[in-house]
CSV table of N, CA and C in Angstrom, one decimal:
chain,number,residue,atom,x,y,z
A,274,UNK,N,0.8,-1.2,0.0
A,274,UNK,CA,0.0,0.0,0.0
A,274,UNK,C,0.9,1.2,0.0
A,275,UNK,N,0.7,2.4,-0.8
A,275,UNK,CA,1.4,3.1,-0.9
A,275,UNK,C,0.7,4.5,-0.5
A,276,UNK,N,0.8,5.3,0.3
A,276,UNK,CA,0.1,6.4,0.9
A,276,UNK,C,0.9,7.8,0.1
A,277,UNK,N,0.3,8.7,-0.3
A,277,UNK,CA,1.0,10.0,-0.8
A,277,UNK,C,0.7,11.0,0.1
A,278,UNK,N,-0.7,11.1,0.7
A,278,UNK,CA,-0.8,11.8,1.7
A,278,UNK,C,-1.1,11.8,3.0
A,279,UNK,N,-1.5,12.5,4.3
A,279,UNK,CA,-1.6,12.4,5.4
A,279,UNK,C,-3.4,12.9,6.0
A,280,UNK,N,-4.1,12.6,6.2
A,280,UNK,CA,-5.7,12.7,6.9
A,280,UNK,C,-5.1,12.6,8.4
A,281,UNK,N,-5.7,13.3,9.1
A,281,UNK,CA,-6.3,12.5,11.0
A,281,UNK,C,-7.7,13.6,10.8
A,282,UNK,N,-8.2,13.3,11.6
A,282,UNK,CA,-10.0,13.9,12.3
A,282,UNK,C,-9.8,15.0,12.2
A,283,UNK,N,-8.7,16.1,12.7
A,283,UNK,CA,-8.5,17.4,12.4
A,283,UNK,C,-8.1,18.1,11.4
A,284,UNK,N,-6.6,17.4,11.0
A,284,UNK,CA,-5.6,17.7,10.0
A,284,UNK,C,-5.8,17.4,8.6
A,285,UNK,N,-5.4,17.7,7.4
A,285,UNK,CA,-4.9,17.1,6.2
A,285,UNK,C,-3.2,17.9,5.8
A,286,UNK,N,-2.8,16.9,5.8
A,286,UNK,CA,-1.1,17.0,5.5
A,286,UNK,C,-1.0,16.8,4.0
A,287,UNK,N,-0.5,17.6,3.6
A,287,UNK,CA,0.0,16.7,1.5
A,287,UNK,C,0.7,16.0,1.4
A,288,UNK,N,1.6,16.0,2.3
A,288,UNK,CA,2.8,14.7,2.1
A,288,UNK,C,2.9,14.2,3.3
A,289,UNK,N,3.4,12.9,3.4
A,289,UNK,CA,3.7,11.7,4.1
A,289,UNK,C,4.6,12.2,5.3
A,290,UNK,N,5.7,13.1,5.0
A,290,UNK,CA,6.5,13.8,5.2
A,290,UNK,C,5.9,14.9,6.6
A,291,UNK,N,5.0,15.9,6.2
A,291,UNK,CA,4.2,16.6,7.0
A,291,UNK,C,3.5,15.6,8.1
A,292,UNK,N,3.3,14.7,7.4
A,292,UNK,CA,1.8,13.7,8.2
A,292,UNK,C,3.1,12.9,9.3
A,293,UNK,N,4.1,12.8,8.6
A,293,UNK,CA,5.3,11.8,9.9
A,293,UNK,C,5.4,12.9,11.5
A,294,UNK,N,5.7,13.9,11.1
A,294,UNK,CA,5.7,15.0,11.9
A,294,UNK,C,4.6,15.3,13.0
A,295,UNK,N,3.4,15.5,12.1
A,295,UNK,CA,2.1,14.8,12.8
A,295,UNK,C,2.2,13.6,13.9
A,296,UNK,N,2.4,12.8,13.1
A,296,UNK,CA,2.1,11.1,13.7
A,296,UNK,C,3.0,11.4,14.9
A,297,UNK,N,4.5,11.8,14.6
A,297,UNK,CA,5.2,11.8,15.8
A,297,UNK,C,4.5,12.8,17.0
A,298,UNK,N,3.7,14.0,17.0
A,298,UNK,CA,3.6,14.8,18.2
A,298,UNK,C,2.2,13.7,18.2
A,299,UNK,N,1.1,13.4,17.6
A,299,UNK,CA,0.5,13.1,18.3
A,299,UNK,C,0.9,11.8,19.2
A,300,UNK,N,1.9,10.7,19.0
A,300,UNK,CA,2.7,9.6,20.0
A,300,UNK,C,2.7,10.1,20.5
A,301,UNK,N,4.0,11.5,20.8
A,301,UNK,CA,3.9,11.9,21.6
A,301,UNK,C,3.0,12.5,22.9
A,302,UNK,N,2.0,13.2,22.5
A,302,UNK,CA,0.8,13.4,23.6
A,302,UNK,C,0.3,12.2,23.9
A,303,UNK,N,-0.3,10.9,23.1
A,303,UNK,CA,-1.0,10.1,23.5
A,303,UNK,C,-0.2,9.3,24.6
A,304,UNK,N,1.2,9.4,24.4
A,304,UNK,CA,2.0,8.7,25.6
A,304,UNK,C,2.0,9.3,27.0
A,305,UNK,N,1.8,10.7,26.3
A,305,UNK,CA,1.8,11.4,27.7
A,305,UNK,C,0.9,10.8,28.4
A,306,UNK,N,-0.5,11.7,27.9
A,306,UNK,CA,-1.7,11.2,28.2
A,306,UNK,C,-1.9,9.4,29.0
A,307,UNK,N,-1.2,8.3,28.7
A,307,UNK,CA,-1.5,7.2,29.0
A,307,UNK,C,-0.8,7.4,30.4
A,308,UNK,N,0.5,7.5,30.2
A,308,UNK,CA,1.8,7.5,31.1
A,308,UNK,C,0.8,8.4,32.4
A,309,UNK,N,0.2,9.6,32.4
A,309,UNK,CA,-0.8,10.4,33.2
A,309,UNK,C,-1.6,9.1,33.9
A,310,UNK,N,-2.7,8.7,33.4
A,310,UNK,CA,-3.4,7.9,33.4
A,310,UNK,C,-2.6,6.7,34.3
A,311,UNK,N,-1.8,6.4,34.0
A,311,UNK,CA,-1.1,5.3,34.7
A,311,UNK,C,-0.6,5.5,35.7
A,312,UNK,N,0.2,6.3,35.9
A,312,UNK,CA,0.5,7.3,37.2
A,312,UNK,C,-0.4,7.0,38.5
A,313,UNK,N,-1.4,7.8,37.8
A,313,UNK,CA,-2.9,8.0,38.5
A,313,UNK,C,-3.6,6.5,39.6
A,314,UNK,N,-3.3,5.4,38.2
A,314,UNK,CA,-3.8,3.8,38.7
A,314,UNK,C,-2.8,3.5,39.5
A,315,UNK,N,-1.3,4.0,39.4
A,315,UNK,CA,-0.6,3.4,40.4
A,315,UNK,C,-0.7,4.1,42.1
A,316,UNK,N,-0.9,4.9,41.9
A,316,UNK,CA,-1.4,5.4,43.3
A,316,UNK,C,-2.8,5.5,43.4
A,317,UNK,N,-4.1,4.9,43.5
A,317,UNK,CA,-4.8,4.4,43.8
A,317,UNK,C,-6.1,4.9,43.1
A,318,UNK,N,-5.5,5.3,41.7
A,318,UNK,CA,-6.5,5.9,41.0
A,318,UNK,C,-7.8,4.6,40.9
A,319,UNK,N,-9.2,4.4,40.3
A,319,UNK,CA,-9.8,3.7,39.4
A,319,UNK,C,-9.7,3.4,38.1
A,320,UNK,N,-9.3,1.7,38.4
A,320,UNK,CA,-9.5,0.8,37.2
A,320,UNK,C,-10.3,-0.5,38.0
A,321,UNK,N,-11.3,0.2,38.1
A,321,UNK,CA,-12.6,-1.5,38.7
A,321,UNK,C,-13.3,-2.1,38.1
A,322,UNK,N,-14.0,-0.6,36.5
A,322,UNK,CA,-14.3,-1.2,35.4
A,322,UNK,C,-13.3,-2.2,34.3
A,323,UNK,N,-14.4,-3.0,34.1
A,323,UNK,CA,-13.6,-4.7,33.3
A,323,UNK,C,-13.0,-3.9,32.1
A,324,UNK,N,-13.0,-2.7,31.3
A,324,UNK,CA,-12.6,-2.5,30.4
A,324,UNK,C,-12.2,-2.0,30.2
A,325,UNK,N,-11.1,-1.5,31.5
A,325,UNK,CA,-10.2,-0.1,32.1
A,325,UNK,C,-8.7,-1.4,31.9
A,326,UNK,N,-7.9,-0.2,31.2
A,326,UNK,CA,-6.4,-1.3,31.8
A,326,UNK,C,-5.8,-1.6,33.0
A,327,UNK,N,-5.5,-2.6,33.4
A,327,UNK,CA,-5.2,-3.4,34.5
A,327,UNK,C,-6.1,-3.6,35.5
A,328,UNK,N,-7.3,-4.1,35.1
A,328,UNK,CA,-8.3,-4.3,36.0
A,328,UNK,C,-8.5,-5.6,36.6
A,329,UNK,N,-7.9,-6.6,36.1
A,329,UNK,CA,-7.9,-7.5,36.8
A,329,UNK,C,-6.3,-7.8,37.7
A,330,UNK,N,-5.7,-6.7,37.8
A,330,UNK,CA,-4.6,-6.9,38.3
A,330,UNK,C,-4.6,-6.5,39.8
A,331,UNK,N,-3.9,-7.1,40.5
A,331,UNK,CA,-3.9,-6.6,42.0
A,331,UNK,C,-2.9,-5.2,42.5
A,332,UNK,N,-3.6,-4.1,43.1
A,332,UNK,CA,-3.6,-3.0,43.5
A,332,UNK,C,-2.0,-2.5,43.9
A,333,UNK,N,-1.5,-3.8,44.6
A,333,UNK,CA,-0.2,-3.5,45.0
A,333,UNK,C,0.4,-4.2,44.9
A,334,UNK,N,0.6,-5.2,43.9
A,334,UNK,CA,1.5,-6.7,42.9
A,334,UNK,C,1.8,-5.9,41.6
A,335,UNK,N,0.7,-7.0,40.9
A,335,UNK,CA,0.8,-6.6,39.7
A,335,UNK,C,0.6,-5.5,38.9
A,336,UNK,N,-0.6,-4.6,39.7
A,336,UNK,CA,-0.6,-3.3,39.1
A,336,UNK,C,0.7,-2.6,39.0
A,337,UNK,N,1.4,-2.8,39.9
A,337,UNK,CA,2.6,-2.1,40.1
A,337,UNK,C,3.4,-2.3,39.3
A,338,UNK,N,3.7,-3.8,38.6
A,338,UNK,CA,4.9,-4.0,37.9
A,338,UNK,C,4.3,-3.9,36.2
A,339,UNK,N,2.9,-4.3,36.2
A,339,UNK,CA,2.1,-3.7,34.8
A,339,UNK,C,2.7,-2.4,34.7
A,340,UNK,N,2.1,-1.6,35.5
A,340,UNK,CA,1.8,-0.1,35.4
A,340,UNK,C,3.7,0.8,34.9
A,341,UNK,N,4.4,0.0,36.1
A,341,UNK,CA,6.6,0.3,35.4
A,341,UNK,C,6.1,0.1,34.4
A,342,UNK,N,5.9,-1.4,33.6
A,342,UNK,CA,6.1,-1.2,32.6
A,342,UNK,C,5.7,-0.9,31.6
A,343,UNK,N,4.7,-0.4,31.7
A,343,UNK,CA,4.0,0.3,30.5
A,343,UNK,C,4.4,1.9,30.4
A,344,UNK,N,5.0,2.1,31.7
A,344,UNK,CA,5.1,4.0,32.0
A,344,UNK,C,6.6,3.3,30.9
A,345,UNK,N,7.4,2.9,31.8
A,345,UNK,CA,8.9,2.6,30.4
A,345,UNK,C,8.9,2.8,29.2
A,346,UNK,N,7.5,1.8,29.0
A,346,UNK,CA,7.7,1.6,27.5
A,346,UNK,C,6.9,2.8,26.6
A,347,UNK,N,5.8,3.7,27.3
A,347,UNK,CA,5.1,4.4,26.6
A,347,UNK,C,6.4,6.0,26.7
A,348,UNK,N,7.2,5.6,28.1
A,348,UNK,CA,8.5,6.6,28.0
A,348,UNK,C,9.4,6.3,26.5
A,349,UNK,N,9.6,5.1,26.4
A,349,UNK,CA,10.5,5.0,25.4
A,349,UNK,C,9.6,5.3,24.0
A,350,UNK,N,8.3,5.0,23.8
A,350,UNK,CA,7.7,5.6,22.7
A,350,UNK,C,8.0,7.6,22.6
A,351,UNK,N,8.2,8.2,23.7
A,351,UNK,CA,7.8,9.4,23.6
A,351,UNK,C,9.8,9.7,23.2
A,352,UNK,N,10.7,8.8,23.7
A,352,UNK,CA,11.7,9.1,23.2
A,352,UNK,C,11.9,8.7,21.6
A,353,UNK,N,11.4,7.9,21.2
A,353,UNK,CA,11.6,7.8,19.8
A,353,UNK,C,10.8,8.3,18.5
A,354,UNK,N,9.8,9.0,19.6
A,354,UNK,CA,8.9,10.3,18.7
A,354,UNK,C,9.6,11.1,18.3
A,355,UNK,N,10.7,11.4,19.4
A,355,UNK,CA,11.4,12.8,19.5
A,355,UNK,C,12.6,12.1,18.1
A,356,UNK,N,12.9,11.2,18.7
A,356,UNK,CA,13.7,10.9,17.1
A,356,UNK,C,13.3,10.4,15.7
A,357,UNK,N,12.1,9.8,16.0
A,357,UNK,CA,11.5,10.3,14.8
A,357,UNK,C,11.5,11.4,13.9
A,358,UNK,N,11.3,12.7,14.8
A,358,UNK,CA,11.2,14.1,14.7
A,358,UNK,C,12.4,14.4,13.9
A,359,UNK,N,13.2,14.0,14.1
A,359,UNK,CA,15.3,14.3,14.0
A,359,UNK,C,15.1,13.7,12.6
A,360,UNK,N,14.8,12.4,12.8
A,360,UNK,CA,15.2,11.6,11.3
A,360,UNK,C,14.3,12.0,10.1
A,361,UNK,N,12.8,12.6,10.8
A,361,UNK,CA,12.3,13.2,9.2
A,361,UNK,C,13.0,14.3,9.0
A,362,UNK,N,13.2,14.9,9.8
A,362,UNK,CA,13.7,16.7,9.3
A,362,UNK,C,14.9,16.2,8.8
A,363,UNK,N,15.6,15.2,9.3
A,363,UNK,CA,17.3,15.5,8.7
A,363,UNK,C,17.1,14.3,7.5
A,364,UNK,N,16.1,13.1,7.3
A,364,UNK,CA,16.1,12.1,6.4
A,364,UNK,C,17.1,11.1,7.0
A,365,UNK,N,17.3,10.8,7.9
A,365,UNK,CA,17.8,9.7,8.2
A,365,UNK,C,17.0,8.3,8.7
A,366,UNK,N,17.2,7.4,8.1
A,366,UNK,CA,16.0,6.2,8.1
A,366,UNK,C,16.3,5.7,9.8
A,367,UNK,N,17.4,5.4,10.0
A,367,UNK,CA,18.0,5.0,11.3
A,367,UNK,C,17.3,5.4,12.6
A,368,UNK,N,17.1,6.8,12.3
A,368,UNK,CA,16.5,7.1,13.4
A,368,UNK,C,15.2,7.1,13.4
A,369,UNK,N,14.5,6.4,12.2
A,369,UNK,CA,12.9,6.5,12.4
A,369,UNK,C,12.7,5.1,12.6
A,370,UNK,N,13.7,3.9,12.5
A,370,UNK,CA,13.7,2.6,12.7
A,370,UNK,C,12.9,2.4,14.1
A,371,UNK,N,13.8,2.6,15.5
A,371,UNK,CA,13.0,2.7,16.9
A,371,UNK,C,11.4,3.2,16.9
A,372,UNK,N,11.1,4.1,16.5
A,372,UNK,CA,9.9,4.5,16.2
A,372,UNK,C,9.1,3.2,15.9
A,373,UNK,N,9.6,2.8,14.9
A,373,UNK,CA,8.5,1.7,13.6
A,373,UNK,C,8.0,0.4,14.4
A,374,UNK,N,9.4,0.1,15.0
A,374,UNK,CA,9.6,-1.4,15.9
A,374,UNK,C,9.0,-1.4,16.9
A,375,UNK,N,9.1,-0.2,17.9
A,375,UNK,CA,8.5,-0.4,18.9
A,375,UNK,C,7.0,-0.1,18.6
A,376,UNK,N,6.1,0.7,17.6
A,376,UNK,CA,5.0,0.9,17.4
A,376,UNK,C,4.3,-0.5,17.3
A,377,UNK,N,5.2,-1.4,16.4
A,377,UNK,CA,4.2,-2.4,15.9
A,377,UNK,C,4.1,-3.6,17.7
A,378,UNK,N,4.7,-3.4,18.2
A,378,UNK,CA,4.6,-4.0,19.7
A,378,UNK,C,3.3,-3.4,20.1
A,379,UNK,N,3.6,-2.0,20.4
A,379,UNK,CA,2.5,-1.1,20.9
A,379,UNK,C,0.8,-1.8,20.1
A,380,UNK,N,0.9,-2.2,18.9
A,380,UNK,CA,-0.1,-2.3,18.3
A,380,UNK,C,-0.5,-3.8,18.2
A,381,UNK,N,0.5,-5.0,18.0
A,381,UNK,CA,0.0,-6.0,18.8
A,381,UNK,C,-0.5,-6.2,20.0
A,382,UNK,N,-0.2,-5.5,21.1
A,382,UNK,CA,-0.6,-5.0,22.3
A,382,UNK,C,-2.0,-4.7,22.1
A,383,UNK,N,-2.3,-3.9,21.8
A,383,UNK,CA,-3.5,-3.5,21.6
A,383,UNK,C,-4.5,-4.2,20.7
A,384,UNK,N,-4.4,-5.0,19.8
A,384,UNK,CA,-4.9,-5.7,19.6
A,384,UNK,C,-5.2,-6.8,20.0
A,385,UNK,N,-4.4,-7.3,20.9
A,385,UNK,CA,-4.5,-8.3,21.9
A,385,UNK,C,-5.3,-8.2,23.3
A,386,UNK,N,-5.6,-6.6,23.4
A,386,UNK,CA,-6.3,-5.9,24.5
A,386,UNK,C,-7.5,-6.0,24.1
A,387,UNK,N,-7.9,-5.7,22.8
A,387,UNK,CA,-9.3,-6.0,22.5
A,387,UNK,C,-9.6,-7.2,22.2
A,388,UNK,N,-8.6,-8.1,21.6
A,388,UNK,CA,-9.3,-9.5,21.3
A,388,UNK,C,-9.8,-10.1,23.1
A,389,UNK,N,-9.2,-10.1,24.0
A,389,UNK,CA,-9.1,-10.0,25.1
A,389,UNK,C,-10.4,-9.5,25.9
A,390,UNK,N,-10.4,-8.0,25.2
A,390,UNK,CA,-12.4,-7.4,25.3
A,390,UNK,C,-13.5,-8.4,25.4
A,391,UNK,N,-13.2,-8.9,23.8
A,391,UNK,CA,-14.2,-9.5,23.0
A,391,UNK,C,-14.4,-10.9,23.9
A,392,UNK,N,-13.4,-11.7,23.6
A,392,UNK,CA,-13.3,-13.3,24.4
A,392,UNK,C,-13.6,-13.4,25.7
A,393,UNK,N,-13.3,-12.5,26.3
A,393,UNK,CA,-13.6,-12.5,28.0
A,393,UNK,C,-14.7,-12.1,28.7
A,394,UNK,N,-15.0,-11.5,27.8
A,394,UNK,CA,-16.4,-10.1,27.8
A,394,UNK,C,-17.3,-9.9,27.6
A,395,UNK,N,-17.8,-11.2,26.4
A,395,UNK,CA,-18.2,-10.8,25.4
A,395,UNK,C,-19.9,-11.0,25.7
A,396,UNK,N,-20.2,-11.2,27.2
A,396,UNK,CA,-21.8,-11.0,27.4
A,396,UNK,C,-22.2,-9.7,27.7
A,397,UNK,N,-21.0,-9.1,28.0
A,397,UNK,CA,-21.7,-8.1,28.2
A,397,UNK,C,-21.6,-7.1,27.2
A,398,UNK,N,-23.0,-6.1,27.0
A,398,UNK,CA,-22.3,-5.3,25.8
A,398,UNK,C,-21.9,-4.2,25.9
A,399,UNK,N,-21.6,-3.5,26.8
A,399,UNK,CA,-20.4,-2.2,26.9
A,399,UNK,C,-19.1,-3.3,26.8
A,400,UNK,N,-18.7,-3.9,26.8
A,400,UNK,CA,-17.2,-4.6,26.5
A,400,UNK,C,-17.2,-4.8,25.1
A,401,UNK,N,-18.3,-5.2,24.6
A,401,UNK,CA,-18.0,-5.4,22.9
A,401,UNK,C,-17.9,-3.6,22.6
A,402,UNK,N,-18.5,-2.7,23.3
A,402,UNK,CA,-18.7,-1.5,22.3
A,402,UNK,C,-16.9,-0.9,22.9
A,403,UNK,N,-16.3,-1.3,24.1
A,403,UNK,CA,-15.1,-0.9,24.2
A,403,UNK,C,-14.0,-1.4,23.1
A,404,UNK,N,-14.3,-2.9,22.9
A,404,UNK,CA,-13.6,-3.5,22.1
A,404,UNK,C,-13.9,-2.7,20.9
A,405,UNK,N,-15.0,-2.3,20.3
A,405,UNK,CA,-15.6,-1.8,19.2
A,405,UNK,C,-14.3,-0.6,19.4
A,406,UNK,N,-14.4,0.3,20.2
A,406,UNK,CA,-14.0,1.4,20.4
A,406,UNK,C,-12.2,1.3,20.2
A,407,UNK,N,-11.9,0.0,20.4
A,407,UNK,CA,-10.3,0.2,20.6
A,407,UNK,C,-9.9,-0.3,19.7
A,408,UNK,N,-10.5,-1.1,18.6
A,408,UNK,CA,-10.2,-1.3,17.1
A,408,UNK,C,-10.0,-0.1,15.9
A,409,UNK,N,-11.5,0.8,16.4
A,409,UNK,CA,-10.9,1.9,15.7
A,409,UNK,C,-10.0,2.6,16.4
A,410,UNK,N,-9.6,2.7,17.3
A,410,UNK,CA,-8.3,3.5,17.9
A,410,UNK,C,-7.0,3.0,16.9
A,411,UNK,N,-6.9,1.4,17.0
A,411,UNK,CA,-6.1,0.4,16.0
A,411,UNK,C,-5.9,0.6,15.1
A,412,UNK,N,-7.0,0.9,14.7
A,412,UNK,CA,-7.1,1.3,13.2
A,412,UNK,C,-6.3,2.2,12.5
A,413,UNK,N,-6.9,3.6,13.4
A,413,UNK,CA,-6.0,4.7,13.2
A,413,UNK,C,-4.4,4.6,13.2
A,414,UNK,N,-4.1,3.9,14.6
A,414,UNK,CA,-2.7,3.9,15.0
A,414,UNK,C,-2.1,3.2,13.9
A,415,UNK,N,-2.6,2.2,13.2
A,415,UNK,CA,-1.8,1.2,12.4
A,415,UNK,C,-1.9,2.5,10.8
A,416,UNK,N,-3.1,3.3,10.5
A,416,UNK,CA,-2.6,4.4,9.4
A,416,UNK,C,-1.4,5.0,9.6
A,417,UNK,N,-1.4,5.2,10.9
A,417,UNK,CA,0.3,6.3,11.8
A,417,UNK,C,1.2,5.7,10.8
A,418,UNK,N,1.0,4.8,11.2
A,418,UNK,CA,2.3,3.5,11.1
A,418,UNK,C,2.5,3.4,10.1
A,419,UNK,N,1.6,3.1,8.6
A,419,UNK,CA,1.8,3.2,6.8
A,419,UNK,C,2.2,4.8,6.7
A,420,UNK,N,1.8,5.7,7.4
A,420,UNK,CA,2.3,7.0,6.9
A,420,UNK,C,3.4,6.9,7.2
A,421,UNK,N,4.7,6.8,8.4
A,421,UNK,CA,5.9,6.8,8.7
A,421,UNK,C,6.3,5.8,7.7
A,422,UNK,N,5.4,4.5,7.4
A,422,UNK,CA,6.6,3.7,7.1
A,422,UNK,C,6.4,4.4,5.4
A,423,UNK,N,5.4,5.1,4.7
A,423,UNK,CA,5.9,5.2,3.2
A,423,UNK,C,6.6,6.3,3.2
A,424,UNK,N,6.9,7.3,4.4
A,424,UNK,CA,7.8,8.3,4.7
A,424,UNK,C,9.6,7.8,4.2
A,425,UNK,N,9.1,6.5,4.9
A,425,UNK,CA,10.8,5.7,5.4
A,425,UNK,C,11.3,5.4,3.9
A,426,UNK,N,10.1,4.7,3.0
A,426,UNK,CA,10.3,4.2,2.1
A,426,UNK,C,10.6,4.9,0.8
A,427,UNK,N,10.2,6.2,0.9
A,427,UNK,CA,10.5,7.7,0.1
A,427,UNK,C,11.8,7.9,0.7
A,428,UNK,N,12.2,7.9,1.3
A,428,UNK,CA,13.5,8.6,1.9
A,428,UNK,C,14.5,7.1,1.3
A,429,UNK,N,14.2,6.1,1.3
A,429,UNK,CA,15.2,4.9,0.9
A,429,UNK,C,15.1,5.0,-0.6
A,430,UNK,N,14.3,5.5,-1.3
A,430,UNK,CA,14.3,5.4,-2.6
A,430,UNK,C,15.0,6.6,-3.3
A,431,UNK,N,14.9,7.8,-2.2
A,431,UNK,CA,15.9,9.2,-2.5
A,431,UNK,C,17.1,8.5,-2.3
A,432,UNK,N,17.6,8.4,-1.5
A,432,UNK,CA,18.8,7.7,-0.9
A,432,UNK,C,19.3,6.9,-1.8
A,433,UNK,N,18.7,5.8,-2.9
A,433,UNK,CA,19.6,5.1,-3.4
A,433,UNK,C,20.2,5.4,-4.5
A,434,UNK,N,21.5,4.3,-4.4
A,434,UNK,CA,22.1,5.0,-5.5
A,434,UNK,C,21.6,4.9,-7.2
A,435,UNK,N,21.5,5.6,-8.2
A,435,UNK,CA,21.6,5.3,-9.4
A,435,UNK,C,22.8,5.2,-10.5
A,436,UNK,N,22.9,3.9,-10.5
A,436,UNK,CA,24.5,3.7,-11.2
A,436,UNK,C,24.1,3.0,-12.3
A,437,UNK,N,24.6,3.6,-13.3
A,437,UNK,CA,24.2,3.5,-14.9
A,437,UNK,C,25.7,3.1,-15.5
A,438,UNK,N,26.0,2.0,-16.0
A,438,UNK,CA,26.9,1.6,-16.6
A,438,UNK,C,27.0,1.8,-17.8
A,439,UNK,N,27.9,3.3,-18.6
A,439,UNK,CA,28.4,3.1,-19.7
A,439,UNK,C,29.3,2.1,-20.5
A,440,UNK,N,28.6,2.3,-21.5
A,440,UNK,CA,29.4,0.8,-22.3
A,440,UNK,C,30.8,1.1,-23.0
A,441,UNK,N,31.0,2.2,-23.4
A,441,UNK,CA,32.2,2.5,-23.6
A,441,UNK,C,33.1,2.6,-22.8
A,442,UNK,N,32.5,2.7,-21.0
A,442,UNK,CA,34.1,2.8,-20.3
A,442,UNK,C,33.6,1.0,-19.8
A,443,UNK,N,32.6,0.3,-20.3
A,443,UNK,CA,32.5,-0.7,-19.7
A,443,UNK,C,33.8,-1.7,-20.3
A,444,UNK,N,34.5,-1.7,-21.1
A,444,UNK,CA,35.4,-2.4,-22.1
A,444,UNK,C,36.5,-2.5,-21.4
């Protein structure tokens, strides 16, 4: 699939380029935002509802070592936004690599959160409409993800070389 431009709910970007820039601040906030949220559950915020994260985990166990590591890992997404940021402005693929890899975890994750909705849940129907709700979040996130990656793949196609073999110095 090849993307030329950039859409979200508010925005339209013309190029993949603008829209990577995009994708990266919005990671960025949405990490914030979770990492907040998390925070919040680790000192004694509410997650009672079944379709809140970490709700079946215990308050002062496993919430606690959930909750590290998701703050980590949604920390390390907010660091490789920031380099994301670096490698589109300067075109270096390298640094939009971390970005890509850790995303597609972030998005197995979450897909695994809603299949998890659906399977465990599935009598009651605010859990299907959460699950409903977190597929289209999915959705979106996994567009993020074709817009960076046709970013990456425009920048590899600048990048390579074109070497044309004349036949007269080929002799």
């Amino acid at each position: 699939m090849y993307i030329k431009t950039c859409w979200s709910p508010c925005f339209w970007h013309s190029t993949v380029r603008a829209g990577s820039y995009a994708v990266a601040v919005y990671t960025m906030a949405m990490s914030l935002c979770i990492i907040t949220y998390l925070i919040n559950i680790l000192h004694g915020g509410d997650s009672s509802q079944f379709y809140l994260p970490l709700f079946e985990a215990d308050l002062h166990t496993s919430t606690q070592h959930g909750g590290r590591f998701c703050i980590i890992m949604f920390t390390l997404l907010m660091l490789f936004s920031a380099l994301l940021v670096v490698g589109v402005k300067k075109d270096v693929r390298g640094l939009m690599l971390p970005w890509m890899i850790l995303m597609v975890v972030i998005l197995a994750g979450q897909a695994m959160y809603g299949m998890w909705l659906v399977f465990g849940y599935y009598i009651y129907l605010e859990g299907v409409f959460a699950a409903l709700v977190d597929f289209a979040w999915l959705a979106y996130n996994i567009y993020c993800w074709w817009v960076v990656r046709n970013h990456y793949r425009n920048v590899k196609w600048f990048q390579s070389p074109d070497i044309e073999v004349l036949e007269e110095f080929a002799k």
